[in-house]
Coordinates of C-alpha atoms in Angstrom, one line a residue:
M1 CA 69.7 83.9 122.0
R2 CA 72.8 81.9 121.9
S3 CA 75.1 84.8 122.7
D4 CA 73.0 85.5 125.9
N5 CA 73.2 82.0 126.9
T6 CA 77.0 82.1 126.3
I7 CA 77.4 85.1 128.5
S8 CA 75.2 83.7 131.2
E9 CA 77.3 80.5 131.2
N10 CA 80.5 82.6 131.5
V11 CA 79.2 84.7 134.3
A12 CA 78.2 81.6 136.1
S13 CA 81.9 80.6 136.2
L14 CA 83.5 84.1 136.6
G15 CA 81.5 85.1 139.5
P16 CA 82.7 82.3 141.7
A17 CA 86.1 82.5 140.3
L18 CA 86.4 86.1 141.4
E19 CA 85.2 85.1 144.9
W20 CA 87.8 82.3 144.8
L21 CA 90.5 84.9 143.9
K22 CA 89.2 87.3 146.6
N23 CA 89.6 84.5 149.2
A24 CA 93.0 83.9 148.1
L25 CA 94.2 87.4 148.2
N26 CA 92.6 87.8 151.7
E27 CA 94.4 84.7 152.8
R28 CA 97.7 86.1 151.7
L29 CA 97.1 89.5 153.4
R30 CA 96.1 87.9 156.6
V31 CA 99.5 85.9 156.5
H32 CA 101.4 89.0 155.5
F33 CA 100.0 91.0 158.4
G34 CA 100.4 88.2 160.9
Q35 CA 96.7 87.3 161.3
A36 CA 97.2 83.8 159.9
E37 CA 100.0 81.3 159.9
S38 CA 99.8 79.6 156.5
F39 CA 98.5 80.2 153.0
E40 CA 96.4 77.6 151.2
L41 CA 94.5 77.8 147.8
Q42 CA 91.0 76.3 147.6
P43 CA 90.2 73.6 144.9
L44 CA 88.9 74.6 141.5
N45 CA 85.5 73.2 141.5
F46 CA 83.2 76.1 140.7
Y47 CA 83.0 76.5 136.8
A48 CA 80.0 76.0 134.8
E49 CA 80.2 73.1 132.5
N50 CA 79.5 74.9 129.3
S51 CA 81.4 78.0 129.9
W52 CA 84.5 79.1 128.1
L53 CA 86.5 79.0 131.3
A54 CA 85.6 75.3 131.7
R55 CA 86.7 74.5 128.1
F56 CA 90.0 76.5 128.8
I57 CA 90.5 74.4 132.1
A58 CA 89.7 71.2 130.2
E59 CA 92.1 72.0 127.4
H60 CA 95.1 73.3 129.4
N61 CA 94.7 71.7 132.7
P62 CA 96.3 74.7 134.5
C63 CA 97.6 74.3 138.0
F64 CA 96.4 76.4 141.0
E65 CA 99.3 78.8 140.5
E66 CA 98.6 79.2 136.7
F67 CA 94.8 79.7 137.2
T68 CA 95.6 82.3 139.8
V69 CA 97.7 84.2 137.3
L70 CA 95.0 84.1 134.7
M71 CA 92.4 85.4 137.0
L72 CA 94.7 88.1 138.2
A73 CA 95.1 89.2 134.6
I74 CA 91.3 89.1 133.9
V75 CA 90.2 91.0 137.0
P76 CA 90.8 94.5 135.8
Q77 CA 88.5 93.8 132.8
L78 CA 85.6 92.9 135.2
Q79 CA 85.9 94.8 138.5
P80 CA 88.3 97.8 138.3
G81 CA 88.3 98.4 142.1
F82 CA 88.8 94.7 143.0
F83 CA 92.3 95.1 144.5
S84 CA 92.0 98.6 145.9
K85 CA 88.9 97.6 147.9
I86 CA 90.6 94.5 149.4
I87 CA 93.7 96.1 150.3
A88 CA 91.9 99.0 151.9
E89 CA 90.2 96.6 154.3
H90 CA 93.5 95.3 155.5
F91 CA 95.4 98.7 155.2
P92 CA 92.9 101.2 156.2
E93 CA 95.4 104.0 156.9
G94 CA 96.9 103.7 153.4
G95 CA 100.5 104.2 152.6
D96 CA 103.1 102.5 150.4
F97 CA 102.7 98.7 149.9
P98 CA 105.6 97.7 147.5
E99 CA 105.3 94.0 148.2
F100 CA 102.0 93.9 146.4
G101 CA 103.4 95.3 143.1
G102 CA 100.8 96.7 140.8
V103 CA 100.8 99.9 138.6
K104 CA 98.5 102.6 137.8
A105 CA 97.5 103.2 134.1
S106 CA 96.7 106.6 132.4
N107 CA 93.0 105.8 131.8
H108 CA 92.3 102.9 134.4
R109 CA 91.8 104.2 137.8
G110 CA 92.3 100.9 139.7
I111 CA 95.5 98.8 140.3
L112 CA 96.8 96.7 137.4
P113 CA 98.4 93.7 138.5
T114 CA 102.1 92.9 137.7
G115 CA 104.3 89.9 138.1
E116 CA 105.1 91.1 141.5
T117 CA 101.4 90.9 142.4
A118 CA 101.4 87.3 141.4
Q119 CA 104.4 86.6 143.3
F120 CA 103.0 88.3 146.5
I121 CA 99.8 86.3 146.4
L122 CA 101.2 82.9 145.5
A123 CA 104.5 83.1 147.2
G124 CA 104.7 85.8 149.8
D125 CA 108.4 85.9 150.9
N126 CA 109.2 82.3 149.8
L127 CA 112.1 82.7 147.4
I128 CA 111.7 79.3 145.7
Q129 CA 108.0 79.9 145.1
R130 CA 108.6 83.4 143.8
L131 CA 111.0 82.1 141.2
E132 CA 108.4 79.4 140.4
V133 CA 105.9 82.2 139.6
Q134 CA 108.6 84.0 137.5
R135 CA 108.9 80.7 135.6
I136 CA 105.1 80.7 134.8
L137 CA 105.6 84.1 133.6
S138 CA 108.6 83.4 131.3
G139 CA 108.7 83.2 127.5
E140 CA 109.1 79.4 127.7
H141 CA 105.9 78.7 129.5
W142 CA 102.9 77.7 127.6
F143 CA 101.1 80.9 128.6
A144 CA 103.5 82.9 126.3
Q145 CA 104.1 80.1 123.8
K146 CA 100.3 80.0 123.0
S147 CA 100.1 83.8 123.2
I148 CA 97.7 83.6 126.2
L149 CA 99.3 85.7 128.9
W150 CA 102.7 87.4 129.2
L151 CA 104.5 90.1 131.1
E152 CA 104.7 93.5 129.6
P153 CA 108.4 94.6 128.9
V154 CA 109.8 97.1 131.3
R155 CA 112.4 99.8 131.0
E156 CA 116.0 98.7 130.9
G157 CA 117.3 98.3 134.5
E158 CA 113.8 97.7 136.1
P159 CA 112.8 94.5 137.7
I160 CA 111.4 92.0 135.1
M161 CA 108.4 91.1 137.4
S162 CA 107.3 94.8 137.7
G163 CA 105.8 94.5 134.1
R164 CA 102.0 94.2 133.9
L165 CA 100.2 91.0 133.3
I166 CA 99.0 91.2 129.8
L167 CA 96.1 88.9 128.8
E168 CA 95.6 88.3 125.1
P169 CA 92.5 90.4 124.2
E170 CA 90.9 87.5 122.3
I171 CA 91.2 85.4 125.6
V172 CA 89.5 88.3 127.4
E173 CA 86.6 88.2 124.9
Q174 CA 86.3 84.4 125.1
L175 CA 86.2 84.5 128.9
T176 CA 83.6 87.3 129.0
I177 CA 81.3 87.4 126.0
G178 CA 82.2 84.0 124.5
A179 CA 83.1 85.3 121.0
I180 CA 86.1 86.8 119.3
S181 CA 85.6 90.1 117.4
K182 CA 87.4 90.2 114.1
P183 CA 90.3 92.7 114.2
R184 CA 89.6 96.1 112.8
F185 CA 91.9 97.5 110.1
S186 CA 94.5 99.6 111.8
L187 CA 98.2 100.6 111.8
D188 CA 98.8 97.5 113.9
F189 CA 96.7 95.4 111.8
P190 CA 96.9 96.4 108.1
A191 CA 94.3 93.9 106.8
E192 CA 90.6 93.9 106.1
Y193 CA 88.2 90.9 106.5
I194 CA 86.6 90.0 103.3
D195 CA 83.7 87.8 102.6
T196 CA 81.1 87.1 99.9
E197 CA 77.5 86.1 99.3
M198 CA 78.5 84.3 96.1
D199 CA 79.2 80.6 95.7
W200 CA 81.3 78.2 93.7
D201 CA 78.5 78.0 91.1
D202 CA 79.0 81.7 90.6
L203 CA 82.7 81.5 89.9
V204 CA 83.5 80.4 86.3
L205 CA 87.1 79.3 86.0
H206 CA 89.2 77.3 83.6
P207 CA 88.8 73.6 84.5
N208 CA 92.5 73.3 85.3
T209 CA 92.4 76.2 87.6
L210 CA 89.3 75.0 89.4
R211 CA 91.1 71.5 89.8
Q212 CA 94.0 73.1 91.5
I213 CA 91.8 75.3 93.8
H214 CA 90.1 72.1 95.0
E215 CA 93.5 70.8 95.8
V216 CA 94.1 73.8 98.2
E217 CA 90.6 73.2 99.6
N218 CA 91.6 69.5 100.3
W219 CA 94.7 70.7 102.2
I220 CA 92.7 73.0 104.3
N221 CA 90.1 70.3 105.1
H222 CA 92.6 67.5 105.9
N223 CA 95.8 69.1 107.1
D224 CA 95.2 68.4 110.7
T225 CA 94.7 64.8 110.2
L226 CA 97.8 64.5 107.9
L227 CA 100.0 66.2 110.6
H228 CA 98.6 64.8 113.8
D229 CA 96.7 61.6 113.2
W230 CA 99.2 60.4 110.4
G231 CA 102.2 61.6 112.2
M232 CA 103.6 63.9 109.4
K233 CA 104.0 67.0 111.7
K234 CA 107.8 66.2 112.1
K235 CA 108.4 65.9 108.3
I236 CA 106.5 68.7 106.8
K237 CA 105.8 72.3 107.6
P238 CA 102.3 72.9 108.9
G239 CA 101.3 76.0 106.6
Y240 CA 100.4 76.1 102.9
R241 CA 101.7 78.7 100.3
A242 CA 99.9 79.4 97.1
L243 CA 100.5 81.8 94.2
F244 CA 97.5 83.0 92.2
Y245 CA 98.6 84.8 89.0
G246 CA 96.8 86.3 86.1
P247 CA 95.2 89.4 84.8
P248 CA 93.0 91.6 87.1
G249 CA 89.5 90.5 87.3
T250 CA 90.0 86.8 86.6
G251 CA 88.7 85.6 90.1
K252 CA 91.8 85.7 92.3
T253 CA 90.2 87.6 95.2
L254 CA 86.9 85.8 95.0
T255 CA 88.5 82.5 94.9
A256 CA 90.4 83.2 98.1
T257 CA 87.2 84.3 99.8
L258 CA 85.3 81.3 98.6
L259 CA 88.0 79.1 100.0
G260 CA 87.5 80.7 103.4
K261 CA 83.7 80.6 103.2
H262 CA 83.5 76.8 102.4
T263 CA 86.2 75.8 104.9
G264 CA 85.0 78.0 107.8
R265 CA 88.1 80.1 107.8
D266 CA 88.3 83.9 108.0
V267 CA 90.0 85.6 105.0
F268 CA 92.0 88.8 105.4
R269 CA 93.2 90.9 102.5
I270 CA 96.7 92.5 103.3
D271 CA 96.9 96.3 102.4
L272 CA 100.6 96.3 101.1
S273 CA 100.7 100.1 101.1
R274 CA 100.3 100.0 104.9
V275 CA 102.9 97.2 105.4
V276 CA 105.8 98.4 103.1
S277 CA 107.7 101.5 104.7
K278 CA 110.7 103.4 103.3
Y279 CA 112.0 103.6 106.9
I280 CA 114.5 100.9 107.7
G281 CA 113.1 98.1 110.0
E282 CA 109.5 99.4 109.8
T283 CA 108.4 96.9 107.2
E284 CA 109.6 94.0 109.3
K285 CA 107.8 95.4 112.3
N286 CA 104.5 95.7 110.4
L287 CA 104.8 92.2 109.1
S288 CA 105.6 90.9 112.7
R289 CA 102.6 92.5 114.1
L290 CA 100.4 91.0 111.3
F291 CA 101.7 87.4 111.6
D292 CA 101.8 87.5 115.4
K293 CA 98.1 88.4 115.4
A294 CA 97.2 85.7 112.8
E295 CA 99.3 83.0 114.4
N296 CA 97.1 79.9 115.5
K297 CA 93.9 81.5 114.1
N298 CA 93.6 79.4 111.0
W299 CA 93.2 82.5 109.0
I300 CA 93.7 82.7 105.3
L301 CA 96.1 85.7 104.5
F302 CA 95.5 87.1 101.1
F303 CA 98.4 89.4 99.7
D304 CA 96.7 91.1 96.8
E305 CA 99.1 92.9 94.2
A306 CA 101.9 91.0 95.9
D307 CA 104.5 92.3 93.6
A308 CA 105.2 95.4 95.8
L309 CA 106.5 93.3 98.6
F310 CA 107.4 89.8 97.2
G311 CA 109.0 90.8 93.9
K312 CA 112.4 90.1 92.8
R313 CA 115.4 90.9 94.9
T314 CA 118.0 93.2 93.6
D315 CA 121.8 93.2 93.5
I316 CA 123.2 95.0 96.4
R317 CA 124.3 98.4 95.3
D318 CA 123.7 100.5 98.3
A319 CA 122.3 100.4 101.9
H320 CA 118.7 100.6 100.6
D321 CA 119.2 97.5 98.5
K322 CA 120.6 95.6 101.3
Y323 CA 117.7 96.4 103.7
A324 CA 115.1 95.7 100.8
N325 CA 116.5 92.2 100.5
Q326 CA 116.6 91.7 104.2
E327 CA 112.8 92.4 104.2
V328 CA 112.2 89.7 101.6
A329 CA 114.4 87.2 103.6
Y330 CA 112.4 88.1 106.8
L331 CA 109.1 87.7 104.9
L332 CA 110.2 84.4 103.6
Q333 CA 110.8 83.2 107.2
R334 CA 107.4 84.4 108.6
I335 CA 105.6 82.9 105.6
E336 CA 107.3 79.5 106.0
N337 CA 106.6 79.5 109.8
Y338 CA 102.9 80.6 109.4
N339 CA 100.7 77.5 110.1
G340 CA 97.8 78.7 107.9
L341 CA 97.2 79.4 104.3
V342 CA 99.0 82.3 102.7
I343 CA 97.9 83.2 99.2
L344 CA 100.0 85.7 97.0
A345 CA 98.2 87.3 94.1
S346 CA 100.2 88.8 91.2
N347 CA 99.3 89.8 87.5
K348 CA 102.4 87.9 86.3
R349 CA 104.2 84.8 87.6
A350 CA 107.4 86.4 86.4
N351 CA 107.2 89.4 88.8
I352 CA 107.6 87.1 91.9
D353 CA 111.2 86.4 93.2
D354 CA 112.3 82.8 92.4
A355 CA 113.1 82.3 96.1
F356 CA 109.3 82.5 96.8
I357 CA 108.5 80.4 93.8
R358 CA 110.3 77.4 95.2
R359 CA 108.4 77.6 98.4
F360 CA 104.9 77.5 97.0
Q361 CA 103.0 74.3 97.2
S362 CA 100.7 75.5 94.5
I363 CA 101.1 78.0 91.6
I364 CA 97.8 78.6 89.9
H365 CA 97.2 80.4 86.8
F366 CA 94.0 82.5 86.4
P367 CA 93.9 82.9 82.6
M368 CA 91.4 85.4 80.7
P369 CA 88.2 83.4 80.4
R370 CA 87.8 81.5 77.1
L371 CA 84.9 81.8 74.7
E372 CA 82.8 79.0 76.6
E373 CA 83.6 80.5 80.0
R374 CA 82.7 84.1 78.9
H375 CA 79.5 82.6 77.4
K376 CA 78.6 80.9 80.7
I377 CA 79.3 84.1 82.7
W378 CA 77.1 86.3 80.4
A379 CA 74.4 83.7 80.5
Q380 CA 74.2 83.5 84.4
T381 CA 75.1 86.8 85.7
F382 CA 72.1 89.1 84.8
P383 CA 69.3 89.2 87.4
S384 CA 66.3 87.0 86.6
Q385 CA 64.1 90.1 86.7
I386 CA 65.7 91.3 83.5
K387 CA 64.2 90.1 80.2
I388 CA 66.9 89.7 77.4
A389 CA 65.9 90.9 74.1
E390 CA 65.7 88.3 71.1
D391 CA 68.5 90.2 69.2
I392 CA 71.1 89.4 71.9
D393 CA 73.0 86.2 71.3
W394 CA 75.3 85.4 74.2
Q395 CA 77.4 83.2 72.1
H396 CA 78.1 86.1 69.6
V397 CA 78.6 88.6 72.4
A398 CA 81.1 86.2 74.1
A399 CA 83.0 85.6 70.9
R400 CA 83.2 89.2 70.0
Y401 CA 84.1 90.9 73.3
E402 CA 87.0 89.4 75.3
L403 CA 86.2 90.6 78.9
T404 CA 87.3 89.2 82.3
G405 CA 84.6 88.0 84.8
A406 CA 84.9 91.3 86.6
G407 CA 84.6 93.3 83.4
I408 CA 81.3 91.4 82.6
L409 CA 80.0 91.9 86.2
N410 CA 80.7 95.7 85.7
V411 CA 78.7 95.7 82.4
V412 CA 75.8 93.9 84.1
H413 CA 75.9 96.3 87.0
Y414 CA 75.7 99.3 84.7
C415 CA 72.9 97.8 82.5
S416 CA 70.9 96.8 85.7
V417 CA 71.0 100.4 87.1
E418 CA 70.2 102.0 83.8
L419 CA 67.2 99.8 83.3
L420 CA 65.9 100.6 86.8
A421 CA 66.4 104.3 86.2
S422 CA 64.4 104.0 83.0
Q423 CA 61.8 101.9 84.5
S424 CA 62.4 99.2 82.0
S425 CA 62.8 95.5 82.4
T426 CA 64.1 94.4 78.9
L427 CA 67.8 94.6 77.9
D428 CA 68.3 95.3 74.2
L429 CA 71.5 94.9 72.2
K430 CA 72.0 98.7 71.8
R431 CA 72.1 99.2 75.4
L432 CA 74.4 96.2 76.1
E433 CA 76.9 97.2 73.5
F434 CA 77.1 100.8 74.8
A435 CA 77.9 99.3 78.3
I436 CA 80.5 97.1 76.8
Q437 CA 82.1 99.9 74.8
R438 CA 82.1 101.9 78.1
E439 CA 83.8 99.1 80.0
F440 CA 86.5 98.8 77.2
V441 CA 87.2 102.6 77.3
K442 CA 87.5 102.3 81.1
E443 CA 90.1 99.7 80.8
G444 CA 92.0 101.6 78.1
K445 CA 91.3 99.0 75.4
I446 CA 90.0 99.3 71.9
I447 CA 87.2 97.3 70.4

């Protein structure tokens, strides 16, 4: 299996890398305890060609010090007793060893390395070199800029470098199993991954709508070339913002999912009920966690029923209005800075604040399907195992009943289950009309 091969390739690199780090730590400890005069790192020439570690080194070209920090951060994920065992060999009687740094966690039984650990191994008592390690762990370094590795914030008044080395969980997965797990729905990530087995041929849209959707697809496929090869990065923002508006059931969610499917992008539908909070500042925090997680992933973020969060701003009458408008302003900023595709879905265009409208590259209307579109949906949606009775004329059915694509699918679903239950394979007009009436009642409509 490919996954087994990937893990084997990663192990082929991680094993020697851990041995390299072990030698580096032993070398520093010998210098510290006066058993050696100088500290010297060995060359990085041990990684397997096809491993993720090899690709990481090829892409980022880390120096020895940067690579050491990376390995320090990954060690607790691989060998919990790595540091304790080595220290015990040089410090058999135990005792306090503040120079090494490191902290204990509530669940992890070993030593978790801190910035001070990296400083000890790479710099010892050399102040200039210790400050260089601090620079590597600063917010300006590419580790932090690319959300790869950073220092955990510490309590006010404590040394900055006493914070733990935090390695992005996705980097951990890539270094170990060679694949990134899709994030699970949680308080920290209020979005769910959505996909579909349907295809463009299954989606019946107005020709104008479909044309605009393909314009969005063109942006996804060619944006990197435009920004980097054609030099437009300094002139236009990297992301894309689209508004889908129209009645429920007209294909907005399915369209977003198909865009992801056909461009190789994961699509996440945002649960706005978990994002919006009545407590001041909480909505911004929820949005921040969401966009931070999505940054540089090429995900499509789909905000369904976006009116709740992206609606019109109010005149300021009290503190609540003031903070509500601040949430909108913050959201505008995050959406404009997001380098992927953001899709907002709303029942009505008028519900969305004008400040957002000006920032959309595409505003796409999903109207109720016309007669010819309803006819096509009816004709192609029923399973091939069902025989359609001669008294059913799809042209007549499409003309008489104004339903959305989702409404028609609900009718098909109901009829199919009823036929299976009655051990019949023929759909007659009476059963079809009963299912349609049932759908109209459910939607609160009158035939």
